[in-house]
Each structure stands twice: as structure tokens, then as C-alpha cells.
Steps between C-alpha positions, in 0.01 A plus 500: 500500500643224300620600150633284210845421361665231311720359759681159472490216747475130452190329611520194723410187313291362784415793719395418847107470560290608781479262799243669728189726453598864448208630705511243773818584691419291805632181340848363469681189379735289700829366374316198351254730318195436714269789565428614848308794641686797636417519871802691647769743422747212442258344249480836315873533493500172301249642238694833502829323431349325200372830370855648512635187322229531233602865448857398448404220260369764259705821567826317586704467814720779651821312558568741789843343597642578153340839453561667840783735483608840650230767424774762408255784498599799284362851525416644156306817569355694800205743475359709787121451508428717805416276784706213358792419278456303188809282411525316171720186596606177344551182706642165406217229534725225359836479334515697174165681555433842650130600579421864454285640791388804663567530873293769665621610850314749734744765598402433864684152462812657346826607686648373826213617703224363261215280608455156368210449274275212384550399135264430210583303180310696231445292188415685178225419243562422135674787324736407229632865462541624849508183723556577870495881439122471514469427881743773585278756316759595228291366198216279405129515589360669819390300799818286483752716715463289801865486582545867511174550701609235766842672529323821571329310781831405655583161334811390330371371163695264254371493147693245275457486130311191373701292252462570127348822552641864417865500558525172689556225247683208676579193276283253661607202312870561562440561853310164516149625574197306377274808547494867556276451787751294699775754419274778624433313829874439541592872433227600754626269765855630448344859534367395837870379592603844396253675724591280791869616458414868515555668829193725480258220444324351797495130542429214260121537448397675181204589287447423130267705279433492133247585233421270200823324416632629844190357659564138407876553524442601864285176569764277325785645698320480837427136447876432503618749754339515846663823577227681331241555770221672312420483123291746299403390140304735292356372161754222519317176469205270419496126458702378206190299393295828488766716334311658202232225541758218415558644149747252347660778290618654826710184569700482181881530540597868534145604616353586846650284775707309246740783415878460577476772760237288688477123465561345147409161636153599537436473124505124565158532664313664228165330470559321825501788745349274781827312512722806585661360823461815707267796493429828687252337760795298630757787464270731717465217734873462514526851631310425816516606782645815364295801435382513135308766322365424151350806296295379223304769323150414382575603139850352451489325171843347552440316815147423610356614839271208511787251466686694779206427733526126423871515558444679841218272612733187447797668668299620788459144626869489562498843673195358705702175574784716635264707705535834316225525240490875508867529375380444150312789351352562153388845382288571180552863397258632232754550223694317241868376501613774740642562848303803608586728793257363755632141437859614536409664823341175630809317393741745681309484821513118504885511434529761781307283737700180412839653504453713815788432755255354753302286243511127578656268261260281292496149651 
């Protein structure tokens, strides 16, 4: 769920405007600006590239060459959780910034004779007091402890804290970030680098799962990192134009998507939401051909189920173009803004199938 704060963030004087329809993904523009139908994977990659560029135009670029540095992982605390070990760690995502995270490791993967295990990036929902503690079951609301449950099923799980929540308060302005969204994506990608470096983690194919804030955080991150082979988003999205029925009050600076911890530049689109240069139909399309599960409860008042269906219908055109229409799934549980046990079980099974040792890579 998106809360409210009074974050800073200068608005672009002339923010970029949308160039192609948000619900018709099978169009692209060439270098001269002419429109063409998307008829092949190569055509789609042109549209996909323009989507990533539009995202960066609003949330800011990553400047990876300057920010990449040694991870310098530090162990803060270790707790025995029965079948797995929960480690509170910190890793350096960029010079001058350590990210707090929980690393849960099944005991079968520990020690010189341990078996390597698949790994999942577990992204937490909004919780200003507890942050990432929620997904490891230490605090927060029930039905959010997916990092702990996946560790119990034999997965290594990494749960980084989201910027400007709980005890993780990076100085975004001094670090040179235009948005908390971009900072979170970068922290998550460095988290995947960390998982790749661990001797008990198998391969370079991962899952990403999240509820609410974690749900869209998972989608945003997977758009920019192909190592994520399967994405689960619970209560994490609807179209920007549908968000609270387009209520202009939700698009004031410091509110909704326009907070410092999200994308302050979004406030430039108040009363002109149709011009936002990227939206979730394109973002879900950008995940293809990877397996994607969107859980959109029927009674979620934060993100609307009907809007999710429109998103999926548009994105499935891309999945169909790539020959894998069944890899995009949408479920509508009969509940409110929640991640019930039956839905988590569906998510875990999908992750298990995708990250199994003999599972083929998405092509």
C-alpha cells in the first residue's frame, strides 16, 4: 500500500510525454519517430527499450559504472530458526551506503557438505516501523512472512530494506538519486550480485516476490534485471491512470506515487495522467517471456482488480508474440489488500517449478 509523506524532489520543467498507446504494446517507433507494428521479437525489443528509457526519464538513471563497488557484506546477527538460519547483514550497494537485509539460509546449504540452493529476492510491503522485518515474520501484519516460509521450503532468501523505511534512511539527494524507486531497484540488483557471490546459492537465476510496495518493487526491478526468472506481485499494481480513479489529490507532491521514496517527478503529471510515459501494461510486457504471477484481490481498494485485468490483456499480446501466453497468470482471491495462504502457496509452487535444477531458461 502506498502511504503519504512530505518528501522533497524537484519536478522536471518539461517532463517527457507518452509517445505510444499504453494498452497497445504491439507498436514501436523507429529512429525517425515513425510508428510501425510489432511483428517480431526484434520489433518488440525496440518497444521494450523505449519503455526502459521512459522509466529512467522519470525515476532517474542508475549510473552503474560510478556506483558499483565491493559489496563488503557484514554479518550483524545470526538467529537459529529451526530448519534455517536467519542472518541480519549489511551490504554496500554503492560507495557510502550500506543496505540492511535479512539473509535466510536453509541448514541443508550450510557447511562444507551443504547443498547449493535456489534463491529468492523477497521485497517487503510498506511498514514504516518494521520495514523488512515483516517478511521474515519478526513483526508486522500476518500473511506477509514469505521470506521465512520460502526458507523453510529450502530456498535462500534475501530481504533488503526499502529506502526511507524503518531504520534504512539513505540520503537520496546527497547520493545523487532522483527517486527512491530507482535507489530500491539498484539496491535489489546489488542484492542479486550478493546472492551470486555466495557459495551455497545455485546459479544466476532468481525469483522475486513482493506484496504491495514489494509487489511493484519486484516488477520494477525485474524490468531492469534479466536474472530474475520468475516474478510474483501481490496487491502491487494497477494502471497509473486508474490509481484511485485518477483522483488529482493523489498526484500532489509528497502523496501517492509522488513521494520521495517513490518518484517525485510523477507530480508533474497531475491532471494529465494519460501523458505519463510508461505504465504497468508496458512493464508487465517487459517481463516477457519470464513467468509472472499477479495476485489482484477482488476487494483491494488500493489497486483495482479490473485495472489489473486490462494490464494483463495488453501484456499478454507480448507473451503471445513470444509464444508463451500461459506464462502470465492473474489470480483474483476473494479478499481485500492481503496475501492469503492459498495465494502464497500458488506463488511458492510457481517459484519451485521455475527454479528447479532441470527447468529450462526462459527464451
